[in-house]
XYZ file of C-alpha atoms in Angstrom:
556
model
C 17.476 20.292 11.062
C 17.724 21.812 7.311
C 14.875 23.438 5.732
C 14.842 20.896 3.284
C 13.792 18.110 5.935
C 11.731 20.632 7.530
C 9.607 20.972 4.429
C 9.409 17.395 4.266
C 8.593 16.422 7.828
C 5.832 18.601 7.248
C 4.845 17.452 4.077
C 4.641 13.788 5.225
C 2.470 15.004 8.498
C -0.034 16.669 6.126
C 0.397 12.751 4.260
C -0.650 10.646 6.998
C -3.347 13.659 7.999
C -4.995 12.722 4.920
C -5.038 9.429 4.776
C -6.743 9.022 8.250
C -9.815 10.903 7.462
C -12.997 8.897 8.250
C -14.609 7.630 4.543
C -10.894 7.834 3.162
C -9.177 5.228 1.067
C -8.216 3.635 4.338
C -12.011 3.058 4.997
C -12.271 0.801 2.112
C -13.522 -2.528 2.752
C -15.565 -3.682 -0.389
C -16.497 -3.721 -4.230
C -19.149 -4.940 -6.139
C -19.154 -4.628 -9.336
C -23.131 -4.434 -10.504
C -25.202 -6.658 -13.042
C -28.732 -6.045 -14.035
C -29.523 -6.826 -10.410
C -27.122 -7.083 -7.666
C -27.035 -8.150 -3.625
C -24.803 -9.175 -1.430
C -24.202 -10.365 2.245
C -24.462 -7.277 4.483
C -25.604 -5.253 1.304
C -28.525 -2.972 2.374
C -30.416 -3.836 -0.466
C -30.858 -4.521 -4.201
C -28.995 -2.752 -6.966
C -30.783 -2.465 -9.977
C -29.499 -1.020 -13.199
C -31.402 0.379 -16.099
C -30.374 2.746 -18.634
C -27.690 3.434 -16.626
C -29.066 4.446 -13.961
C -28.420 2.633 -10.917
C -31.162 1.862 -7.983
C -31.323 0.860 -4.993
C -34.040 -0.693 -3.012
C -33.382 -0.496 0.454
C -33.968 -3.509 2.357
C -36.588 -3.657 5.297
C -35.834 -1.536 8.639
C -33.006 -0.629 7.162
C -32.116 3.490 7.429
C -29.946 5.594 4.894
C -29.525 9.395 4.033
C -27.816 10.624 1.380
C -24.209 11.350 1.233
C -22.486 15.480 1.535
C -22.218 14.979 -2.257
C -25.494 13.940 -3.062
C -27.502 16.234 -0.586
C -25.374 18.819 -2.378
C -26.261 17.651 -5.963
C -30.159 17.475 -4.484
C -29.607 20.822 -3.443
C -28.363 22.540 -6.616
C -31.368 20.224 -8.724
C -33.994 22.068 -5.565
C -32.585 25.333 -6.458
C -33.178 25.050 -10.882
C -29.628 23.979 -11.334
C -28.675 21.244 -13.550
C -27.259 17.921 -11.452
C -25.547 16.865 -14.450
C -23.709 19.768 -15.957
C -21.098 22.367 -14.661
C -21.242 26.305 -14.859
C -18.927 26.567 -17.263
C -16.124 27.348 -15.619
C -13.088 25.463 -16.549
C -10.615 26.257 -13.725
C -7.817 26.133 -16.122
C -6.329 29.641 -15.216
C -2.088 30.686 -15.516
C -1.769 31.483 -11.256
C 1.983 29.329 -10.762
C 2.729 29.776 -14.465
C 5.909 32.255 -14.026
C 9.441 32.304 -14.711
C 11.131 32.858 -10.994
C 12.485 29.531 -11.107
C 11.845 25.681 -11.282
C 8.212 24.877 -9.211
C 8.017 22.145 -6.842
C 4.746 20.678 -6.088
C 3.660 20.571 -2.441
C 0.237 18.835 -2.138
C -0.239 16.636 0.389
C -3.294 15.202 -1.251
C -4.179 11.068 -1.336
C -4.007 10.605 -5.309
C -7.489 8.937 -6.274
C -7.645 5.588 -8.167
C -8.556 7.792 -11.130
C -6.369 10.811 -10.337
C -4.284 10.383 -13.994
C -7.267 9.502 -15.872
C -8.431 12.679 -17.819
C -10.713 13.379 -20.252
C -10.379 11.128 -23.678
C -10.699 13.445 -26.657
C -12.023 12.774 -29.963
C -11.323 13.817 -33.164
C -13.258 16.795 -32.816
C -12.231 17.864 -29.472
C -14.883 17.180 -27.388
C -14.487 15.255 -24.413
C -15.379 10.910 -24.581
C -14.890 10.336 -21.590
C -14.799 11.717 -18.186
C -12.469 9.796 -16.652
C -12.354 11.196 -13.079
C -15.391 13.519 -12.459
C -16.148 15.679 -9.270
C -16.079 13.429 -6.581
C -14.012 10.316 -7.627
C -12.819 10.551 -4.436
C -14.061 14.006 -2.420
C -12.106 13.133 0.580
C -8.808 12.659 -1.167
C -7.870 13.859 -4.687
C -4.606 15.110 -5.564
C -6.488 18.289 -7.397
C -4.477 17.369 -10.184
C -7.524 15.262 -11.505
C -10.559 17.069 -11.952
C -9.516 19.158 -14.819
C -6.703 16.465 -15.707
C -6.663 16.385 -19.630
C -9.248 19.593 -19.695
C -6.375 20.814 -22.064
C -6.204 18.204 -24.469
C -5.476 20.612 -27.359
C -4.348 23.956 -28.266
C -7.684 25.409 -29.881
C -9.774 23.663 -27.489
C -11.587 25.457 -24.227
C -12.571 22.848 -21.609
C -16.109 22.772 -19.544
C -16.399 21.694 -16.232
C -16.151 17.943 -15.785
C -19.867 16.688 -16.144
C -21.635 14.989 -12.850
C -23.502 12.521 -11.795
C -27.720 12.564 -11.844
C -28.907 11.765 -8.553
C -32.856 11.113 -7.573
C -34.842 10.073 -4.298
C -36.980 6.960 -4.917
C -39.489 6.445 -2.252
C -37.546 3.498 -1.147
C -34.128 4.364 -2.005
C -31.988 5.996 -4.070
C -30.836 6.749 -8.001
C -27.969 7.646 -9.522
C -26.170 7.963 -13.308
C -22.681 8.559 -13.609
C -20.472 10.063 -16.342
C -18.271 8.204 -18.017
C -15.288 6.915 -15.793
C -17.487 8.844 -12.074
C -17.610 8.558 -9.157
C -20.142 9.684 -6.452
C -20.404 9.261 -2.614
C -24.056 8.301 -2.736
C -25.508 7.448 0.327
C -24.433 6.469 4.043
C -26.209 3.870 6.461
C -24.572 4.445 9.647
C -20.779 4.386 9.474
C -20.975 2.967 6.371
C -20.924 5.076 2.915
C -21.692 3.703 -0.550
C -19.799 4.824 -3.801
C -20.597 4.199 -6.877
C -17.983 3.936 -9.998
C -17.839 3.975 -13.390
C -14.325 2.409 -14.718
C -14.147 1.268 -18.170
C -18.129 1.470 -18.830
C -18.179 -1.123 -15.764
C -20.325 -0.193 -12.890
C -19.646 -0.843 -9.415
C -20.586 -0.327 -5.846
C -17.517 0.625 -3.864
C -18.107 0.297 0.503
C -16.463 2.464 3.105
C -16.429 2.258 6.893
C -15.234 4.688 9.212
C -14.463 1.959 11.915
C -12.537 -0.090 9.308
C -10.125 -2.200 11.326
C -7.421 -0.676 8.574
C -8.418 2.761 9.804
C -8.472 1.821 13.497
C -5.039 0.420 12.999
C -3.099 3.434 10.697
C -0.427 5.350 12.499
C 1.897 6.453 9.580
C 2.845 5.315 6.004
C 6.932 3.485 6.819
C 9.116 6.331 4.181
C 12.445 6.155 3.184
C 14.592 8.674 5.028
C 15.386 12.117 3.017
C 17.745 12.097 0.580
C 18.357 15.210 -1.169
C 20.035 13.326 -4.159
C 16.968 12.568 -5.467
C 15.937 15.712 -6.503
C 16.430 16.534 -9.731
C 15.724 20.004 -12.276
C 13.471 18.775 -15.225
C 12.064 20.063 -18.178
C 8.914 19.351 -19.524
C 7.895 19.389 -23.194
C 4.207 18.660 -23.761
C 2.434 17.413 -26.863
C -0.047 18.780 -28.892
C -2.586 17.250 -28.942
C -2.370 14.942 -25.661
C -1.244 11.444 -27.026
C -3.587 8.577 -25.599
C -2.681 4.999 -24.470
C -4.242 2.009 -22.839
C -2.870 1.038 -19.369
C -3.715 -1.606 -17.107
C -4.936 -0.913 -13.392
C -5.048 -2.650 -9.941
C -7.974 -4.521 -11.144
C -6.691 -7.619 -13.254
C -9.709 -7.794 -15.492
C -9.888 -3.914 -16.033
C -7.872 -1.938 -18.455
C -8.861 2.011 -18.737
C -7.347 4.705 -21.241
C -5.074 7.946 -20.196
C -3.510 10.476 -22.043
C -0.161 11.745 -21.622
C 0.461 15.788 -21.771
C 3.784 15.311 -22.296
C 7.239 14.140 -21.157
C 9.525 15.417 -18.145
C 13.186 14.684 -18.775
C 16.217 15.192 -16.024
C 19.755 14.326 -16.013
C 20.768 11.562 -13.623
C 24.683 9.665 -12.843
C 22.890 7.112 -14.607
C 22.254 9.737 -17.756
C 19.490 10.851 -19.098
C 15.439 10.151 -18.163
C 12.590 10.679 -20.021
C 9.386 9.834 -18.618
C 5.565 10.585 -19.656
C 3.522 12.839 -17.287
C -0.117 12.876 -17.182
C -2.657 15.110 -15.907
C -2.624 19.178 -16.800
C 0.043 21.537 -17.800
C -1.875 24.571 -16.291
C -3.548 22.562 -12.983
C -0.804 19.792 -12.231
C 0.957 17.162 -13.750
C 1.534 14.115 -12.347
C 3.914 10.954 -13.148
C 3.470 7.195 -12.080
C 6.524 5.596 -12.296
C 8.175 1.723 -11.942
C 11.058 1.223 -10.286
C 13.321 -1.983 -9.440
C 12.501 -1.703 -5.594
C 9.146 -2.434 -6.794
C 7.632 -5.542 -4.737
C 10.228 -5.785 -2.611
C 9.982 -2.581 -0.065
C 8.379 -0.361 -2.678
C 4.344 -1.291 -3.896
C 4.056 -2.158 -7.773
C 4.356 1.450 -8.681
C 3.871 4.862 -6.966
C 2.804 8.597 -8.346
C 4.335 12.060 -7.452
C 2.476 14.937 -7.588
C 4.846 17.437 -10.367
C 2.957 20.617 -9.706
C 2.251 23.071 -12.358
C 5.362 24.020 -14.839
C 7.285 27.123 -15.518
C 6.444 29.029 -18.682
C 10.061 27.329 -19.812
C 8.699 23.881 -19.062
C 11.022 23.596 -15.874
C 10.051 21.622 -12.409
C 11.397 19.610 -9.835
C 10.782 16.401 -9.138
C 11.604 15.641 -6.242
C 11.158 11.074 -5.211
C 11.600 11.688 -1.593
C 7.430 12.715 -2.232
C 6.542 9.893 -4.329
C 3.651 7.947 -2.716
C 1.790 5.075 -2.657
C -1.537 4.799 -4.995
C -4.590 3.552 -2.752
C -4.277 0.065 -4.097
C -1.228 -0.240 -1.854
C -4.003 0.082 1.119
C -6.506 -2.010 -0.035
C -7.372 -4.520 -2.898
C -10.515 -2.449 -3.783
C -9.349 0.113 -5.693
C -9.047 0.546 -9.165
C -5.960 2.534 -9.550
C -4.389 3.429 -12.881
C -1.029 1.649 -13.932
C 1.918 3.782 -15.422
C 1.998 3.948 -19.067
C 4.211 0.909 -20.383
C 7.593 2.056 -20.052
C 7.645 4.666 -17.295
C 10.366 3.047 -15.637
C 13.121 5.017 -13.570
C 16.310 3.209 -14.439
C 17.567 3.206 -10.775
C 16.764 1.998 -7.371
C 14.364 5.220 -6.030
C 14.850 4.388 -2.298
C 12.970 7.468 -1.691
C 8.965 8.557 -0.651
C 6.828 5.816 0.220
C 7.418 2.568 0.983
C 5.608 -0.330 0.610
C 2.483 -0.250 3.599
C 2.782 -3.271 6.175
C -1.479 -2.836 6.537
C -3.460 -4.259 3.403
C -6.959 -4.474 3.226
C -8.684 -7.600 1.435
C -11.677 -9.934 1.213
C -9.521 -11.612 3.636
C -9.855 -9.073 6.294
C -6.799 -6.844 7.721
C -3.585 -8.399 6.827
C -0.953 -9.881 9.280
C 2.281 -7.818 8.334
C 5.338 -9.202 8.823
C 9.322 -8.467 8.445
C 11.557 -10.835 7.096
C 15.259 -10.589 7.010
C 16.627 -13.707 5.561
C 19.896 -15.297 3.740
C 19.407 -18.786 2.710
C 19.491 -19.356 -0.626
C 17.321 -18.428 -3.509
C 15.531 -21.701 -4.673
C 14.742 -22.273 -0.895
C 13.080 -18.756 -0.608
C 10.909 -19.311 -3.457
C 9.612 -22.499 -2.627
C 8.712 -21.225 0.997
C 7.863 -17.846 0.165
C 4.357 -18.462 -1.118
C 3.638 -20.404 1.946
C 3.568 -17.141 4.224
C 0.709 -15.360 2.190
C -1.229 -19.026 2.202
C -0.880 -19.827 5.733
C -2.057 -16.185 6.484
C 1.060 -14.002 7.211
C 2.075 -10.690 4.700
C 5.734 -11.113 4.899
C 8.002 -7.842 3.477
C 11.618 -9.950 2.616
C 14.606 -8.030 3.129
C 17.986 -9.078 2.368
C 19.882 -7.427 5.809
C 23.394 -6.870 3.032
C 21.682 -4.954 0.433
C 18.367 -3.497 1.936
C 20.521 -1.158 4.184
C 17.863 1.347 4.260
C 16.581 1.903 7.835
C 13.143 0.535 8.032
C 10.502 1.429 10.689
C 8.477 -1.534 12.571
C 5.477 0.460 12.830
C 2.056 -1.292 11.414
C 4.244 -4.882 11.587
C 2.889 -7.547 13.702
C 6.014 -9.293 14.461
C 9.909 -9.920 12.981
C 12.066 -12.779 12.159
C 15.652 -12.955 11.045
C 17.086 -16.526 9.454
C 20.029 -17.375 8.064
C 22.463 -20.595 8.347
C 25.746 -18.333 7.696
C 26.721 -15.340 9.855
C 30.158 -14.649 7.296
C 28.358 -13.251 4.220
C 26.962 -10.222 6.570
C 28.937 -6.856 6.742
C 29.549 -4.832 9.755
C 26.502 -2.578 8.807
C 24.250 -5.626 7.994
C 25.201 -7.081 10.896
C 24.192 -3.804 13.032
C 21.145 -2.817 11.264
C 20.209 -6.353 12.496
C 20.530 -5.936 15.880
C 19.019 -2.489 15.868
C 15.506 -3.956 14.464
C 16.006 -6.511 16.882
C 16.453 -3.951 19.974
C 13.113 -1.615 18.496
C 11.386 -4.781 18.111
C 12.258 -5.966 22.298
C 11.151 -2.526 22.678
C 8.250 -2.232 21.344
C 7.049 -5.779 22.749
C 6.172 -7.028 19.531
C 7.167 -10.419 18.593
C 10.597 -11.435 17.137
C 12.238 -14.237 16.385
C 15.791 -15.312 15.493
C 16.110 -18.330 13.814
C 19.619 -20.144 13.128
C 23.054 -18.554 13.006
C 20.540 -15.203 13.470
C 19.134 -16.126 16.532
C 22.712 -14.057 17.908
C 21.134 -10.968 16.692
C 18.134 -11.329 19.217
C 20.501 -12.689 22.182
C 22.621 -9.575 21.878
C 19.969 -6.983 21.422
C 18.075 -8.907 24.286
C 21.821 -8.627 26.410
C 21.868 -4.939 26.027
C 18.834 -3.776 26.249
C 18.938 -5.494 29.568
C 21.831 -3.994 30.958
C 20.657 -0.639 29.539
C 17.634 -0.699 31.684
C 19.756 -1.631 34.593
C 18.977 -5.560 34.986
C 21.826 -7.900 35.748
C 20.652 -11.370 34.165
C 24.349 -13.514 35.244
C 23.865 -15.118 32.168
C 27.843 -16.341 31.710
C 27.239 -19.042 29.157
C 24.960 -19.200 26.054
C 22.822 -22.117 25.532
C 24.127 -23.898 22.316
C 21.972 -26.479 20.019
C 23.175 -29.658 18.851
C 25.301 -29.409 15.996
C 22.518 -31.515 14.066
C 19.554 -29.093 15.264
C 18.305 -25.993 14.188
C 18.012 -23.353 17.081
C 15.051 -20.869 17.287
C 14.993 -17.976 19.674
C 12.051 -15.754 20.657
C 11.425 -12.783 22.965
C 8.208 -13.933 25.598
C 5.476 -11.981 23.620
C 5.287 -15.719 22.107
C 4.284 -19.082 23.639
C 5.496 -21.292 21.164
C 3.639 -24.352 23.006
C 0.360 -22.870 21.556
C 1.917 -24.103 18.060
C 3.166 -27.407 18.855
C 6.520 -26.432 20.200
C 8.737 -27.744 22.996
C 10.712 -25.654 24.956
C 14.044 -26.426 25.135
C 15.367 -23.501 27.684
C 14.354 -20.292 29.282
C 17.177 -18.100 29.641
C 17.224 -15.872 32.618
C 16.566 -12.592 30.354
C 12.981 -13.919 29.256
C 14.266 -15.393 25.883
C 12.497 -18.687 24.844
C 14.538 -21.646 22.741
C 13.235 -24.068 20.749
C 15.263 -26.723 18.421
C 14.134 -28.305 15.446
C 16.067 -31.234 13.225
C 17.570 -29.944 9.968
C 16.977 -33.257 8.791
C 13.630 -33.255 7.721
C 11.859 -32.311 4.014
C 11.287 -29.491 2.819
C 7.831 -30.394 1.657
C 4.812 -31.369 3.751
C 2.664 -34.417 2.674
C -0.389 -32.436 3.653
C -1.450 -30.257 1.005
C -4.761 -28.554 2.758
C -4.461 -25.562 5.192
C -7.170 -27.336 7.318
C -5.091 -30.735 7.424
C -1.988 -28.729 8.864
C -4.499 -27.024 11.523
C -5.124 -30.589 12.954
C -1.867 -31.728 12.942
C -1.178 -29.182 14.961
C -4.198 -29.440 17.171
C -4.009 -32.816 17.623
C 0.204 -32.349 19.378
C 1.589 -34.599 15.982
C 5.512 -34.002 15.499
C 6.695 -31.494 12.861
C 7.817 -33.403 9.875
C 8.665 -30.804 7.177
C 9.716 -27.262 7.047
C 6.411 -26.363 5.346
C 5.168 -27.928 8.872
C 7.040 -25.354 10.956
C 6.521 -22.204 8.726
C 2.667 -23.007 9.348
C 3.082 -23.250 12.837
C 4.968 -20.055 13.274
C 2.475 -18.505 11.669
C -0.072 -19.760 13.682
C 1.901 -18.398 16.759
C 1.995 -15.406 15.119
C -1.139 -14.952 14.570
C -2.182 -16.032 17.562
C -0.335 -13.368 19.531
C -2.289 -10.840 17.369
């Protein structure tokens, strides 16, 4: 193995370290945002806010300390130091800043939702806004953050970011923020409490170390390493930082950044320019669009740049780009790219889109999808997954040809009417997910002219392992019948199907008439429940994609 995957095998470990610690972003399983007064189901008390200042009055019985951040702001107030200014020490020092060659940045780190938000400067130079004080997120910044910005002009020395105000009431607990905080305030149980400032909006952000997301994490699925998408830039910074508006993974919530400069590289597909944020002298950072966006890539991911040369070089290097917490979990706040930091090529590289999504929903069912029908089919049906329950990734088997791990994915399917369109690769990749799936005893399905895929992989695997089935003829459908073939993780009779042969290999068949609509006459979630309940025939393809998710889901 190169040094180059080395480094990057190590990298990712130290990746998927971080993201597993206890109160991580993994642990995330609520927000609030606050009014005058706020509760909730499950809340552990009232939030009351006042000045801004925010209280809370713990309920009845119910037992909380403070958090390691706020016992350690207590601790400094005990000892005559101010809880709500720095030392003066700005952290903004030259160590990296030499001339031996292009830097590549090597942090580990889980970016914070406010990792590229630094300080907002006015006129004058003195900071508006903190937008990502000590402890936006103390168990996983990037370190780029904290003093993001703090060099927003040439003539201009930064303080330290400015913290929260914390107090003991006799029945709870107070707190004030800076502008665009955070602070781990205080833990009941398993559970820690965070409260935010984004936007002038405050919020109450929950945590929970037994998080079924937590409980479930193994590793974030990656790309594999591709050296070619490394590149030598050059970065040229403004003076002053220029400031813009971006949106974030809140709908409702737009924040401001500043940009220190741009990074520009040379790529077959020419030049790139793209706008970095955070610090020339403690890390700069860029958050980036790409077209594999949605499909196996979230709606944008961030690499950490590392600190530039004295001649403005670095390396970026996508095979670390990463996925922003709001990939995790809906409850984050996570800054957007600017408008127009958009890489002008696929970047199958770094992170790819998580199969495990946190929501007010609970854990999400994650699902892989390789289909070819056509188009207007998939995107009438596609919306019917995420309603019936099921978080499908779609890949196209011909042009998604990058290998793609099952791990954190509750099941696979593979549908098409047409085996011609598929090359030999397609064709191989496909029988390779369905072997690992087999494997792994997690649920797959072939559906139509792909229901081969699943009968081969289920033919070798068995004669790999020694087993001689005798199987000399495959069952066949009726040319006016759609066949469906599963491994025996599934009982499709819990959904309202009838068996139609068991081969001797442990494969399960099931038929279903292509001539039926493609729209349901039901049009509530609970009215296709008790049509399925109640044994009533399947009489539209809506129908059947709510029953196999029911089987799916069921088998979870």
């Amino acid at each position: 193995m190169n040094q180059f995957v080395t480094e990057w095998n190590t990298w990712r470990d130290s990746r998927n370290s971080a993201l597993a610690k206890p109160f991580g972003w993994l642990s995330v399983v609520g927000l609030h945002w606050l009014d005058a007064e706020s509760t909730w189901t499950d809340a552990p008390g009232t939030f009351t806010v006042d000045d801004g200042w925010v209280t809370v009055s713990l309920k009845t019985g119910i037992k909380a300390g403070p958090a390691a951040e706020t016992f350690d702001l207590l601790s400094k107030v005990d000892n005559g130091e101010s809880a709500a200014g720095g030392n003066g020490t700005n952290g903004t020092n030259d160590t990296g800043v030499t001339n031996s060659g292009p830097t590549r940045a090597t942090s580990p780190a889980v970016p914070s939702d406010t990792s590229t938000l630094p300080r907002v400067m006015d006129q004058s130079g003195v900071g508006a806004a903190a937008a990502d004080a000590a402890g936006a997120d103390s168990s996983a910044g990037t370190g780029a953050g904290s003093d993001a910005g703090s060099d927003g002009g040439s003539d201009w020395h930064a303080a330290a970011p400015a913290k929260p105000q914390v107090r003991v009431e006799e029945n709870g607990f107070s707190a004030k923020l800076p502008n665009g905080g955070s602070l781990n305030w205080f833990t009941v149980g398993n559970v820690l409490y965070e409260l935010i400032d984004r936007g002038g909006r405050l919020g109450v952000r929950v945590r929970n170390s037994k998080s079924p997301l937590l409980g479930k994490f193994f590793e974030v699925p990656v790309f594999d390493p591709d050296p070619d998408f490394v590149f030598l830039a050059r970065f040229t910074r403004f003076d002053p930082f220029k400031t813009y508006t971006i949106e974030t993974a809140q709908e409702d919530l737009q924040l401001q950044t500043q940009a220190a400069g741009t990074v520009t590289f040379e790529t077959s597909h020419g030049e790139v320019s793209l706008l970095a944020t955070g610090c020339p002298k403690t890390g700069l950072q860029l958050d980036f669009h790409d077209s594999t966006n949605g499909s196996t890539t979230a709606a944008w991911r961030t690499i950490d740049l590392g600190v530039p040369n004295q001649d403005g070089s670095l390396v970026i290097d996508f095979n670390r780009a990463v996925n922003y917490p709001f990939a995790f979990t809906s409850f984050a706040t996570c800054p957007a790219p600017i408008e127009g930091n958009v890489v002008p090529f696929d970047v199958t590289a770094g992170e790819r889109r998580p199969p495990f999504f946190y929501s007010e929903a609970g854990i999400n069912v994650p699902f892989l999808f390789y289909v070819w029908w056509d188009e207007e089919s998939a995107e009438v049906t596609r919306p019917w997954y995420s309603r019936f329950g099921l978080d499908i990734t779609i890949l196209n088997p011909n042009h998604d040809d990058g290998r793609i791990s099952l791990v954190g994915f509750d099941g696979v399917a593979m549908s098409g009417g047409d085996l011609s369109p598929l090359g030999r690769k397609a064709r191989s990749r496909l029988i390779d997910v369905a072997t690992e799936a087999l494997t792994s005893r997690i649920p797959v399905i072939g559906i139509g002219a792909y229901s081969a895929f699943v009968i081969q992989a289920q033919r070798e695997l068995r004669s790999q392992q020694g087993y001689v089935d005798g199987i000399e003829t495959e069952y066949e459908a009726p040319a006016d019948r759609l066949l469906i073939v599963m491994n025996n993780e599934l009982d499709p009779k819990q959904a309202g199907f009838d068996i139609v042969h068991t081969d001797a290999s442990g494969l399960i068949y099931v038929e279903m008439p292509f001539n039926i609509p493609l729209e349901s006459d039901r049009t509530e979630v609970e009215d296709f429940q008790s049509a399925m309940e109640s044994g009533a025939s399947i009489t539209s393809w809506q129908e059947f994609d709510y029953r196999m998710v029911a089987l799916i889901r069921h088998h979870r």
